[in-house]
Amino acid sequence: MKSDNNKKLTSYGDPGFSEFIRQAFNRHLGFDQEDFKKPVIGICNTKSEINRCHTHIGPLIDAVKKGVLMAGGIPLEFPTISLGEINTSPTTMLYRNLAAMDTEEMIRAQPIDGVVLVGGCDKVTPSQLMGAASADIPSIMITGGPMNNGEYEGRTLGACSDCRFFWQEFRGGSITEQEKDAINKELAPTAGHCMVMGSASTMAVCAEALGMMLPGGAAIPATHNRRLKHAIDTGKKIVELTAKGIKPSQVMTEKAFDNAIRALMAVGGSTNAVIHLIAIAGRLGIKLPLERFDQLSRTTPFIANLRPAGKYQMEDFYKAGGAPAVLKELESILNVYELTVTGTTLKENLEGVTVSNVYRDIIYPFEQPLHKEGGIAVLKGNLAPNGAVIKPKAASKELLHHRGRAVVFSSTQELEKSIDDPSLDVQADDILVLQNAGPVGAPGMPEAGMLPIPQSLLKKGVRDMIRISDARMSGTAFGTVILHVAPESAVGGPIGLIKTGDLIEVDVEARRIQLLVSDEELANRKQQWSPPVIAQRGYAHIYQKHVMQADEGCDFDFLLAPQKEKVR
């Protein structure tokens, strides 16, 4: 039975007049009154020329509309905030919660029975899933898809792993200005989001594993005709979901989040997904502790050979079968009886899915994985009492158990000013530490965690060091980078008490990160610490007053749903 959500009326104190005026204004769209007795499907339009990853979404929305009309619904698109990673200052993470609120409130306020979430770039997909989880009407996710591969002199390029790689090489003097500019022209050759397993691709895979996207949708290239077919199918399916009354809370269950975490670990996905999945779950009253990510990582094989932790890119992943192929390999450890937006279970969705031996270098067998454990590890210790994360498969093996001297930067501004200063006292076996770059401190937790290697060391051939911060890093980034340290510096976390010269020990296998300073000394330093001044007005004020820590998903404390009882 169709919901009566589209019967909601603006309140003028007279229900009859409210309906009368709505009918009068809606005639502008060319619909008759009878048309609005059909399922009304809202389409979140995040198209933006500033967000280049969403510039191609117009035709995708047109295709969704066709599907809705074919299935007997009425499609109505409406705009919501578009967050483009590259052009948004200071960081899109500052605005993820604002986009989530926008999505939720527009779904709640408007006369729609179901909604299609059209996302793509890093923070858009999680913000839409957060908003849809809170609004909880029939919803389905579709993303814009990854770019095609770039190429330079026979070398495959991937945005933005190669943006970072070649910029580092340029700083180190290994490539010329002319080579840098020639490479720049080829890094992002088509419409779509980054074509490596960065945050955008990772969140699309997670959305599929959660059951919120039709099978196969995460990997179809933005330029491929099958993406438009996928969009038409999505439009048809939302009408069916509306008729059946299937809501996000029925799909994104606690067991479904376990599936998403396993998919994240199997593809070597972005560390950003840890924060986003915790936040989405929180909107449904589901608590996802960091320990759960580590538990599932230890029991999930790493099977997708994808950059930045592997060799291939999303175009290749699509040819190999995409997320359905990965989920098929993981089937024995997944919760396969969870409902999905197909209207059937994950197990039914995976029937008939196979992985061709032609593509076994891209997606490895469950029994013969690239690595026995997943792509993300959670570290704890007196430096990070509430946890920190690292991608061991994208790190240097020799640094995974290391003791070194801290070289501390108190802010991103100091980092930018000092990192290439010839007088900087730094050695290859030191550990770079960035403070005050967390959710409150930055604010917004920018992707500054992949601290640049000092130029003096780059020119000596150094290409990796341990870097620790309360910031994030792009899912396209790489190196021995420890992130999301919680509590952060700005709320009095131990990371903010580190001084240059302190010794730090990291042991990834033991999941330990330890500041080798006595408790008494840390207590003395804490007495000298004072909290930063926060913004006095506007959204930044709301953000800094109410944002939670990284291990809690960085959502606003007032947006969480009441916690559900555990079902595991």
Coordinates of C-alpha atoms in Angstrom, one line a residue:
M1 CA 0.0 0.0 0.0
K2 CA 1.3 3.4 -0.9
S3 CA 2.1 5.7 2.0
D4 CA 0.1 8.9 2.5
N5 CA 3.2 11.0 2.9
N6 CA 2.2 13.1 -0.1
K7 CA -1.0 14.0 1.7
K8 CA 1.0 16.2 4.1
L9 CA -0.3 19.7 3.7
T10 CA 1.3 23.0 4.4
S11 CA -0.5 24.5 7.4
Y12 CA -2.5 27.7 6.8
G13 CA -4.9 26.9 9.6
D14 CA -7.4 25.6 7.1
P15 CA -6.8 22.1 5.7
G16 CA -9.3 22.6 2.9
F17 CA -7.6 25.9 1.8
S18 CA -4.1 24.2 2.1
E19 CA -5.2 21.5 -0.4
F20 CA -6.8 24.0 -2.7
I21 CA -3.8 26.3 -2.9
R22 CA -1.4 23.3 -3.4
Q23 CA -3.5 22.1 -6.3
A24 CA -3.5 25.5 -7.9
F25 CA 0.3 25.9 -7.7
N26 CA 1.1 22.3 -8.8
R27 CA -0.9 22.8 -12.1
H28 CA 2.2 24.8 -13.2
L29 CA 4.0 21.4 -13.5
G30 CA 1.4 20.1 -16.0
F31 CA 0.0 17.4 -13.8
D32 CA -3.7 16.8 -13.2
Q33 CA -5.0 16.4 -9.7
E34 CA -5.4 12.7 -10.3
D35 CA -1.7 12.3 -11.1
F36 CA -0.8 13.1 -7.5
K37 CA -2.8 10.0 -6.3
K38 CA 0.1 8.0 -7.8
P39 CA 3.4 7.5 -5.8
V40 CA 5.2 10.8 -5.7
I41 CA 9.0 10.2 -5.9
G42 CA 11.4 12.9 -4.8
I43 CA 14.8 13.0 -6.4
C44 CA 17.6 14.7 -4.5
N45 CA 19.5 16.7 -7.1
T46 CA 23.1 17.4 -6.1
K47 CA 24.2 18.6 -9.5
S48 CA 26.8 21.4 -9.3
E49 CA 29.4 22.9 -11.6
I50 CA 31.6 23.7 -8.6
N51 CA 31.4 20.1 -7.6
R52 CA 32.9 18.7 -10.8
C53 CA 32.2 15.1 -9.7
H54 CA 28.5 15.9 -10.1
T55 CA 28.5 17.9 -13.3
H56 CA 27.1 14.9 -15.2
I57 CA 24.2 14.1 -12.9
G58 CA 21.6 15.9 -15.1
P59 CA 21.2 13.0 -17.6
L60 CA 21.3 10.5 -14.7
I61 CA 18.3 12.3 -13.1
D62 CA 16.5 12.3 -16.4
A63 CA 17.0 8.5 -16.6
V64 CA 15.7 8.0 -13.0
K65 CA 12.6 10.0 -13.9
K66 CA 12.0 7.7 -16.9
G67 CA 12.2 4.7 -14.6
V68 CA 9.7 6.3 -12.1
L69 CA 7.3 7.2 -14.9
M70 CA 7.6 3.7 -16.4
A71 CA 6.7 2.2 -13.1
G72 CA 3.6 4.5 -12.6
G73 CA 5.1 7.1 -10.3
I74 CA 5.4 10.9 -10.5
P75 CA 9.1 12.1 -10.2
L76 CA 9.8 15.5 -8.8
E77 CA 13.4 16.6 -8.3
F78 CA 14.5 19.0 -5.7
P79 CA 17.9 20.5 -4.8
T80 CA 20.1 19.7 -1.8
I81 CA 23.6 20.7 -0.8
S82 CA 26.3 19.5 -3.2
L83 CA 29.8 19.0 -1.6
G84 CA 32.7 18.8 -4.0
E85 CA 35.9 17.6 -2.3
I86 CA 38.3 19.6 -4.4
N87 CA 36.8 23.1 -4.4
T88 CA 35.2 23.3 -0.9
S89 CA 37.0 25.3 1.8
P90 CA 38.1 24.5 4.4
T91 CA 36.9 20.9 4.0
T92 CA 33.8 19.1 3.0
M93 CA 33.7 17.2 6.3
L94 CA 32.8 20.5 8.0
Y95 CA 29.6 20.5 5.9
R96 CA 28.7 16.8 5.8
N97 CA 26.3 17.1 8.8
L98 CA 24.7 20.2 7.2
A99 CA 24.1 18.3 4.0
A100 CA 22.7 15.4 6.0
M101 CA 20.3 17.8 7.8
D102 CA 19.3 19.4 4.5
T103 CA 18.5 16.0 3.0
E104 CA 16.6 14.9 6.1
E105 CA 14.5 18.0 6.4
M106 CA 13.7 18.3 2.7
I107 CA 12.5 14.6 2.7
R108 CA 10.4 15.3 5.8
A109 CA 9.0 18.6 4.6
Q110 CA 8.0 17.8 1.1
P111 CA 4.9 15.8 -0.2
I112 CA 6.8 12.7 -1.3
D113 CA 6.2 9.0 -0.8
G114 CA 9.7 7.8 -1.6
V115 CA 13.1 9.3 -2.5
V116 CA 16.0 8.6 -4.8
L117 CA 19.4 9.8 -3.3
V118 CA 21.7 10.9 -6.2
G119 CA 25.2 11.3 -4.8
G120 CA 28.8 10.5 -5.7
C121 CA 31.5 12.7 -4.2
D122 CA 33.0 11.7 -0.9
K123 CA 30.7 13.3 1.7
V124 CA 27.5 13.4 -0.4
T125 CA 26.8 9.7 -0.3
P126 CA 27.1 9.4 3.5
S127 CA 25.3 12.6 4.2
Q128 CA 22.4 11.4 2.1
L129 CA 22.3 8.0 3.8
M130 CA 22.4 9.8 7.2
G131 CA 19.5 12.0 6.2
A132 CA 17.4 9.2 4.7
A133 CA 18.0 7.0 7.8
S134 CA 16.6 9.8 10.0
A135 CA 13.6 10.6 7.7
D136 CA 13.0 6.9 7.2
I137 CA 10.7 6.8 4.2
P138 CA 11.3 4.4 1.2
S139 CA 14.7 5.4 -0.2
I140 CA 17.3 4.2 -2.7
M141 CA 20.8 5.3 -3.4
I142 CA 22.4 5.9 -6.8
T143 CA 25.9 7.4 -7.4
G144 CA 27.3 9.2 -10.4
G145 CA 30.0 6.6 -10.9
P146 CA 33.8 6.7 -11.2
M147 CA 35.9 8.4 -13.9
N148 CA 37.6 6.5 -16.7
N149 CA 41.3 5.8 -16.2
G150 CA 43.8 8.5 -17.1
E151 CA 47.0 7.8 -18.9
Y152 CA 50.4 9.4 -19.3
E153 CA 53.1 7.9 -21.6
G154 CA 51.7 4.4 -21.1
R155 CA 51.2 4.6 -17.4
T156 CA 47.6 4.4 -16.0
L157 CA 46.7 7.4 -13.9
G158 CA 44.2 7.5 -11.1
A159 CA 42.8 10.6 -9.4
C160 CA 43.8 11.4 -6.9
S161 CA 46.3 8.8 -5.8
D162 CA 48.6 10.0 -8.6
C163 CA 47.8 13.6 -7.8
R164 CA 49.6 13.0 -4.5
F165 CA 52.3 10.7 -5.9
F166 CA 53.4 13.0 -8.6
W167 CA 53.2 16.1 -6.5
Q168 CA 55.5 14.4 -4.0
E169 CA 57.9 13.5 -6.8
F170 CA 57.8 17.1 -8.0
R171 CA 58.6 18.4 -4.6
G172 CA 61.4 15.9 -4.4
G173 CA 62.8 17.0 -7.7
S174 CA 62.2 13.8 -9.6
I175 CA 59.9 15.3 -12.3
T176 CA 60.1 18.6 -14.1
E177 CA 57.5 21.5 -14.2
Q178 CA 56.7 20.5 -17.7
E179 CA 56.1 16.9 -16.8
K180 CA 54.0 17.9 -13.9
D181 CA 51.8 20.0 -16.1
A182 CA 51.5 17.3 -18.7
I183 CA 50.4 14.7 -16.1
N184 CA 48.0 17.2 -14.6
K185 CA 46.0 17.3 -17.9
E186 CA 45.5 13.5 -17.7
L187 CA 44.6 12.9 -14.1
A188 CA 40.9 13.5 -14.2
P189 CA 39.9 12.9 -17.9
T190 CA 36.1 12.3 -17.7
A191 CA 33.1 13.0 -15.7
G192 CA 32.7 11.1 -12.5
H193 CA 34.3 10.7 -9.1
C194 CA 37.8 9.4 -8.3
M195 CA 38.5 6.2 -10.1
V196 CA 40.6 4.5 -7.4
M197 CA 39.2 3.0 -4.2
G198 CA 39.1 6.4 -2.5
S199 CA 36.2 7.6 -0.3
A200 CA 33.7 8.1 -3.1
S201 CA 34.2 4.6 -4.5
T202 CA 34.4 3.1 -1.0
M203 CA 31.1 4.7 0.1
A204 CA 29.4 3.5 -3.0
V205 CA 30.6 -0.1 -2.3
C206 CA 29.4 0.3 1.3
A207 CA 26.0 1.6 0.2
E208 CA 25.7 -1.5 -2.0
A209 CA 26.7 -3.9 0.8
L210 CA 24.3 -2.2 3.1
G211 CA 21.5 -3.0 0.7
M212 CA 20.7 0.6 -0.2
M213 CA 21.8 0.4 -3.8
L214 CA 20.8 -1.9 -6.7
P215 CA 23.5 -4.6 -7.3
G216 CA 26.4 -3.5 -9.4
G217 CA 25.8 0.2 -9.1
A218 CA 29.0 1.1 -7.2
A219 CA 31.5 0.3 -10.0
I220 CA 29.7 1.2 -13.3
P221 CA 31.8 4.0 -14.9
A222 CA 30.2 7.4 -15.1
T223 CA 30.6 7.3 -18.9
H224 CA 29.2 3.8 -19.5
N225 CA 25.7 3.4 -21.0
R226 CA 24.9 0.8 -18.2
R227 CA 24.9 3.6 -15.7
L228 CA 21.9 5.2 -17.4
K229 CA 20.2 1.7 -17.5
H230 CA 21.0 1.4 -13.8
A231 CA 19.4 4.8 -13.2
I232 CA 16.2 3.8 -15.0
D233 CA 16.1 0.6 -13.0
T234 CA 16.6 2.6 -9.8
G235 CA 13.6 4.8 -10.8
K236 CA 11.5 1.7 -11.3
K237 CA 12.6 0.2 -8.1
I238 CA 11.8 3.2 -5.8
V239 CA 8.1 3.0 -7.0
E240 CA 8.1 -0.7 -6.0
L241 CA 9.7 0.1 -2.6
T242 CA 7.1 2.8 -2.0
A243 CA 4.3 0.4 -2.7
K244 CA 5.8 -2.2 -0.4
G245 CA 6.6 0.4 2.3
I246 CA 10.2 -0.8 2.6
K247 CA 12.2 1.8 4.6
P248 CA 15.9 2.4 5.3
S249 CA 15.5 1.2 8.9
Q250 CA 14.4 -2.2 7.5
V251 CA 17.4 -2.4 5.2
M252 CA 20.2 -0.8 7.2
T253 CA 20.1 -3.2 10.1
E254 CA 22.9 -4.0 12.6
K255 CA 23.7 -7.1 10.6
A256 CA 23.7 -5.1 7.3
F257 CA 26.3 -2.8 8.8
D258 CA 28.5 -5.8 9.5
N259 CA 28.2 -6.6 5.8
A260 CA 29.3 -3.1 4.9
I261 CA 32.3 -3.3 7.2
R262 CA 33.4 -6.6 5.7
A263 CA 33.1 -5.1 2.2
L264 CA 35.1 -2.1 3.3
M265 CA 37.9 -4.4 4.6
A266 CA 37.8 -6.7 1.6
V267 CA 38.3 -3.9 -0.9
G268 CA 40.9 -2.0 1.1
G269 CA 38.6 1.0 1.3
S270 CA 39.0 4.5 2.7
T271 CA 39.5 5.1 6.4
N272 CA 36.8 7.8 6.0
A273 CA 34.2 5.1 5.7
V274 CA 34.8 4.2 9.4
I275 CA 33.5 7.6 10.4
H276 CA 30.7 7.6 7.9
L277 CA 29.4 4.2 8.8
I278 CA 29.4 5.0 12.5
A279 CA 27.4 8.2 11.7
I280 CA 24.8 6.5 9.5
A281 CA 24.3 3.7 12.1
G282 CA 23.9 6.3 14.8
R283 CA 21.0 7.8 13.0
L284 CA 19.3 4.4 13.3
G285 CA 20.1 3.9 17.0
I286 CA 22.9 1.4 16.2
K287 CA 26.2 1.7 17.9
L288 CA 29.3 0.8 15.9
P289 CA 32.3 0.8 18.2
L290 CA 35.8 0.9 16.6
E291 CA 36.4 -2.5 18.1
R292 CA 33.8 -3.9 15.8
F293 CA 35.7 -2.7 12.8
D294 CA 38.9 -4.3 14.0
Q295 CA 37.2 -7.6 14.9
L296 CA 35.7 -7.8 11.4
S297 CA 39.0 -6.7 9.8
R298 CA 40.8 -9.6 11.5
T299 CA 38.3 -12.1 10.1
T300 CA 37.8 -10.6 6.6
P301 CA 40.3 -11.4 3.8
F302 CA 41.6 -8.6 1.6
I303 CA 40.6 -9.7 -1.9
A304 CA 40.2 -6.7 -4.2
N305 CA 43.5 -5.6 -5.8
L306 CA 42.6 -1.9 -6.0
R307 CA 44.6 1.3 -5.6
P308 CA 45.8 2.9 -3.5
A309 CA 46.5 -0.4 -1.6
G310 CA 46.7 -2.5 -4.8
K311 CA 47.2 -2.3 -8.5
Y312 CA 43.9 -1.7 -10.4
Q313 CA 41.2 0.9 -10.6
M314 CA 37.4 1.1 -10.7
E315 CA 37.2 0.6 -14.5
D316 CA 38.9 -2.7 -14.0
F317 CA 36.9 -3.5 -10.9
Y318 CA 33.7 -3.0 -12.9
K319 CA 34.9 -5.5 -15.6
A320 CA 35.7 -8.0 -12.9
G321 CA 32.2 -7.9 -11.5
G322 CA 32.3 -5.0 -9.0
A323 CA 30.8 -5.2 -5.5
P324 CA 28.6 -8.2 -6.3
A325 CA 31.7 -10.3 -7.1
V326 CA 33.4 -9.3 -3.9
L327 CA 30.2 -10.0 -1.9
K328 CA 29.9 -13.4 -3.6
E329 CA 33.4 -14.3 -2.5
L330 CA 32.6 -13.2 1.1
E331 CA 29.2 -14.9 1.1
S332 CA 30.1 -17.5 3.7
I333 CA 30.9 -14.8 6.3
L334 CA 28.1 -12.3 5.4
N335 CA 24.6 -11.9 6.9
V336 CA 23.0 -13.0 3.7
Y337 CA 19.4 -13.0 4.8
E338 CA 19.2 -9.2 5.2
L339 CA 16.6 -7.3 3.2
T340 CA 17.9 -5.0 0.4
V341 CA 16.3 -2.4 -1.8
T342 CA 15.8 -5.0 -4.5
G343 CA 12.9 -6.2 -2.2
T344 CA 14.8 -9.5 -1.8
T345 CA 17.6 -10.7 0.5
L346 CA 21.3 -10.3 -0.2
K347 CA 21.5 -14.1 -0.7
E348 CA 18.9 -13.9 -3.5
N349 CA 20.8 -11.0 -5.0
L350 CA 24.0 -13.1 -5.1
E351 CA 22.5 -16.1 -6.9
G352 CA 24.2 -16.6 -10.2
V353 CA 27.0 -14.1 -9.5
T354 CA 30.4 -15.5 -10.5
V355 CA 34.0 -14.2 -10.9
S356 CA 35.7 -15.0 -14.1
N357 CA 39.2 -16.5 -13.8
V358 CA 40.2 -13.8 -16.4
Y359 CA 39.9 -11.2 -13.6
R360 CA 41.4 -13.1 -10.7
D361 CA 44.3 -10.7 -10.4
I362 CA 41.6 -8.0 -9.7
I363 CA 39.3 -10.0 -7.3
Y364 CA 41.0 -12.8 -5.6
P365 CA 39.3 -16.0 -4.3
F366 CA 38.2 -16.0 -0.7
E367 CA 40.5 -18.9 0.1
Q368 CA 43.5 -17.4 -1.7
P369 CA 43.3 -13.7 -0.7
L370 CA 45.9 -10.9 -1.3
H371 CA 46.1 -10.7 2.5
K372 CA 44.4 -12.7 5.3
E373 CA 43.1 -9.7 7.1
G374 CA 41.2 -6.6 6.0
G375 CA 42.4 -3.2 4.9
I376 CA 42.0 -1.1 8.1
A377 CA 43.3 -1.6 11.7
V378 CA 42.3 0.1 14.9
L379 CA 45.1 1.2 17.3
K380 CA 44.8 2.1 20.9
G381 CA 47.1 3.2 23.7
N382 CA 47.8 6.2 25.9
L383 CA 48.2 8.4 22.8
A384 CA 44.8 7.4 21.5
P385 CA 42.7 6.1 24.4
N386 CA 39.5 6.1 22.2
G387 CA 41.3 4.8 19.2
A388 CA 43.0 5.7 15.9
V389 CA 43.0 4.0 12.5
I390 CA 45.6 3.0 9.9
K391 CA 45.6 1.3 6.5
P392 CA 48.4 -1.3 6.9
K393 CA 48.2 -2.5 3.3
A394 CA 49.0 1.1 2.0
A395 CA 51.8 1.5 4.5
S396 CA 55.5 0.6 4.5
K397 CA 56.0 -2.8 6.2
E398 CA 59.2 -1.7 8.0
L399 CA 57.3 1.1 9.7
L400 CA 54.4 -1.0 11.1
H401 CA 56.5 -1.7 14.2
H402 CA 58.6 1.4 14.9
R403 CA 59.8 3.6 17.7
G404 CA 60.7 7.2 16.8
R405 CA 61.2 10.7 18.0
A406 CA 58.1 13.0 17.6
V407 CA 58.4 16.1 15.4
V408 CA 55.3 18.1 16.3
F409 CA 53.3 20.7 14.3
S410 CA 50.6 22.4 16.4
S411 CA 48.3 23.3 13.5
T412 CA 48.0 22.9 9.7
Q413 CA 49.2 26.5 9.5
E414 CA 52.4 25.7 11.3
L415 CA 52.8 22.6 9.2
E416 CA 52.6 24.6 5.9
K417 CA 55.0 27.1 7.2
S418 CA 57.6 24.8 8.6
I419 CA 57.6 21.5 6.7
D420 CA 60.1 22.6 4.0
D421 CA 62.1 24.9 6.2
P422 CA 65.7 23.9 5.7
S423 CA 66.4 24.4 9.4
L424 CA 63.7 21.9 10.4
D425 CA 65.3 19.3 12.7
V426 CA 63.9 16.1 11.2
Q427 CA 65.3 12.6 10.3
A428 CA 63.9 9.8 8.3
D429 CA 63.1 7.6 11.4
D430 CA 61.3 10.4 13.2
I431 CA 57.5 10.5 13.5
L432 CA 55.6 13.5 12.3
V433 CA 52.7 14.6 14.5
L434 CA 50.0 17.1 13.6
Q435 CA 47.8 18.6 16.3
N436 CA 44.5 20.6 16.4
A437 CA 43.3 19.2 13.1
G438 CA 40.3 17.2 14.4
P439 CA 36.6 17.8 14.3
V440 CA 36.6 20.7 16.8
G441 CA 40.1 21.9 16.4
A442 CA 40.3 22.5 12.7
P443 CA 37.3 22.8 12.6
G444 CA 35.9 20.0 10.4
M445 CA 38.7 17.4 10.5
P446 CA 40.4 18.2 7.1
E447 CA 42.2 15.7 4.9
A448 CA 45.6 16.8 6.2
G449 CA 46.6 13.5 7.8
M450 CA 49.0 12.6 4.9
L451 CA 51.5 15.1 6.1
P452 CA 54.0 15.9 3.4
I453 CA 57.5 14.4 3.7
P454 CA 59.9 17.3 4.5
Q455 CA 61.6 18.4 1.2
S456 CA 65.0 17.9 2.8
L457 CA 64.2 14.2 3.2
L458 CA 62.5 13.8 -0.2
K459 CA 65.7 14.9 -1.9
K460 CA 67.5 12.2 0.0
G461 CA 65.1 9.6 -1.3
V462 CA 62.8 9.2 1.7
R463 CA 59.2 8.5 0.5
D464 CA 57.4 7.4 3.7
M465 CA 57.4 8.2 7.4
I466 CA 55.0 7.5 10.2
R467 CA 52.6 10.4 10.4
I468 CA 50.1 10.8 13.3
S469 CA 47.2 13.2 13.6
D470 CA 43.7 13.8 14.7
A471 CA 42.8 14.7 11.1
R472 CA 41.6 12.5 8.2
M473 CA 43.2 11.7 4.9
S474 CA 41.8 11.2 1.5
G475 CA 40.8 7.6 0.6
T476 CA 43.1 8.1 -2.4
A477 CA 46.1 8.7 -0.1
F478 CA 48.7 6.2 1.0
G479 CA 51.7 5.8 3.3
T480 CA 52.1 4.9 7.0
V481 CA 49.6 7.3 8.2
I482 CA 47.7 7.0 11.6
L483 CA 44.5 9.0 11.7
H484 CA 41.4 10.0 13.6
V485 CA 43.3 10.0 17.0
A486 CA 40.6 10.3 19.7
P487 CA 40.1 12.3 21.8
E488 CA 41.5 15.1 19.6
S489 CA 43.9 17.8 20.7
A490 CA 41.2 20.5 20.9
V491 CA 39.2 18.7 23.6
G492 CA 42.2 17.8 25.7
G493 CA 43.3 14.5 24.1
P494 CA 46.8 13.2 24.8
I495 CA 47.8 13.9 21.2
G496 CA 47.7 17.6 22.0
L497 CA 50.2 17.1 24.8
I498 CA 53.0 15.7 22.7
K499 CA 56.2 17.7 22.4
T500 CA 58.9 17.5 19.8
G501 CA 61.5 15.0 21.1
D502 CA 59.0 12.7 22.8
L503 CA 59.3 9.0 21.9
I504 CA 56.4 7.3 20.3
E505 CA 56.0 3.5 19.7
V506 CA 53.7 2.1 17.1
D507 CA 53.0 -1.7 16.8
V508 CA 50.2 -2.3 14.3
E509 CA 50.2 -6.1 14.7
A510 CA 49.6 -5.6 18.5
R511 CA 47.2 -2.7 17.7
R512 CA 49.1 -0.4 20.0
I513 CA 50.2 3.2 19.8
Q514 CA 52.0 4.5 22.9
L515 CA 53.4 7.9 23.9
L516 CA 56.5 7.0 26.0
V517 CA 56.0 9.8 28.5
S518 CA 55.2 9.2 32.1
D519 CA 51.6 9.7 33.4
E520 CA 53.0 12.3 35.8
E521 CA 54.5 14.4 33.0
L522 CA 51.4 14.2 30.9
A523 CA 49.3 15.3 33.9
N524 CA 51.6 18.3 34.4
R525 CA 51.3 19.2 30.7
K526 CA 47.5 18.8 30.9
Q527 CA 47.4 21.5 33.6
Q528 CA 49.1 23.9 31.2
W529 CA 46.7 23.1 28.4
S530 CA 43.8 25.4 27.5
P531 CA 40.9 24.8 25.1
P532 CA 40.9 26.7 21.8
V533 CA 38.5 29.5 21.1
I534 CA 35.6 28.4 19.0
A535 CA 33.6 30.2 16.4
Q536 CA 31.2 32.7 17.9
R537 CA 28.5 32.6 15.3
G538 CA 26.9 30.7 12.4
Y539 CA 27.2 27.1 11.4
A540 CA 30.8 26.8 12.5
H541 CA 29.6 27.7 16.1
I542 CA 27.0 24.9 16.0
Y543 CA 29.5 22.5 14.5
Q544 CA 32.2 23.0 17.2
K545 CA 29.6 23.0 20.0
H546 CA 27.9 19.8 19.0
V547 CA 30.2 17.7 16.8
M548 CA 31.2 14.3 18.3
Q549 CA 34.6 12.7 18.1
A550 CA 35.9 10.6 15.2
D551 CA 35.3 7.3 17.1
E552 CA 31.6 8.4 17.4
G553 CA 31.1 9.3 13.8
C554 CA 31.6 13.1 13.9
D555 CA 27.8 13.6 13.8
F556 CA 26.0 16.2 15.9
D557 CA 25.1 14.9 19.3
F558 CA 21.5 16.1 18.9
L559 CA 20.9 14.1 15.7
L560 CA 21.4 10.6 17.1
A561 CA 18.5 8.2 17.4
P562 CA 17.8 6.4 20.7
Q563 CA 20.2 3.4 20.9
K564 CA 18.7 0.0 20.0
E565 CA 19.3 -3.2 21.9
K566 CA 22.1 -5.3 20.5
V567 CA 21.1 -8.2 18.3
R568 CA 24.5 -9.7 17.6

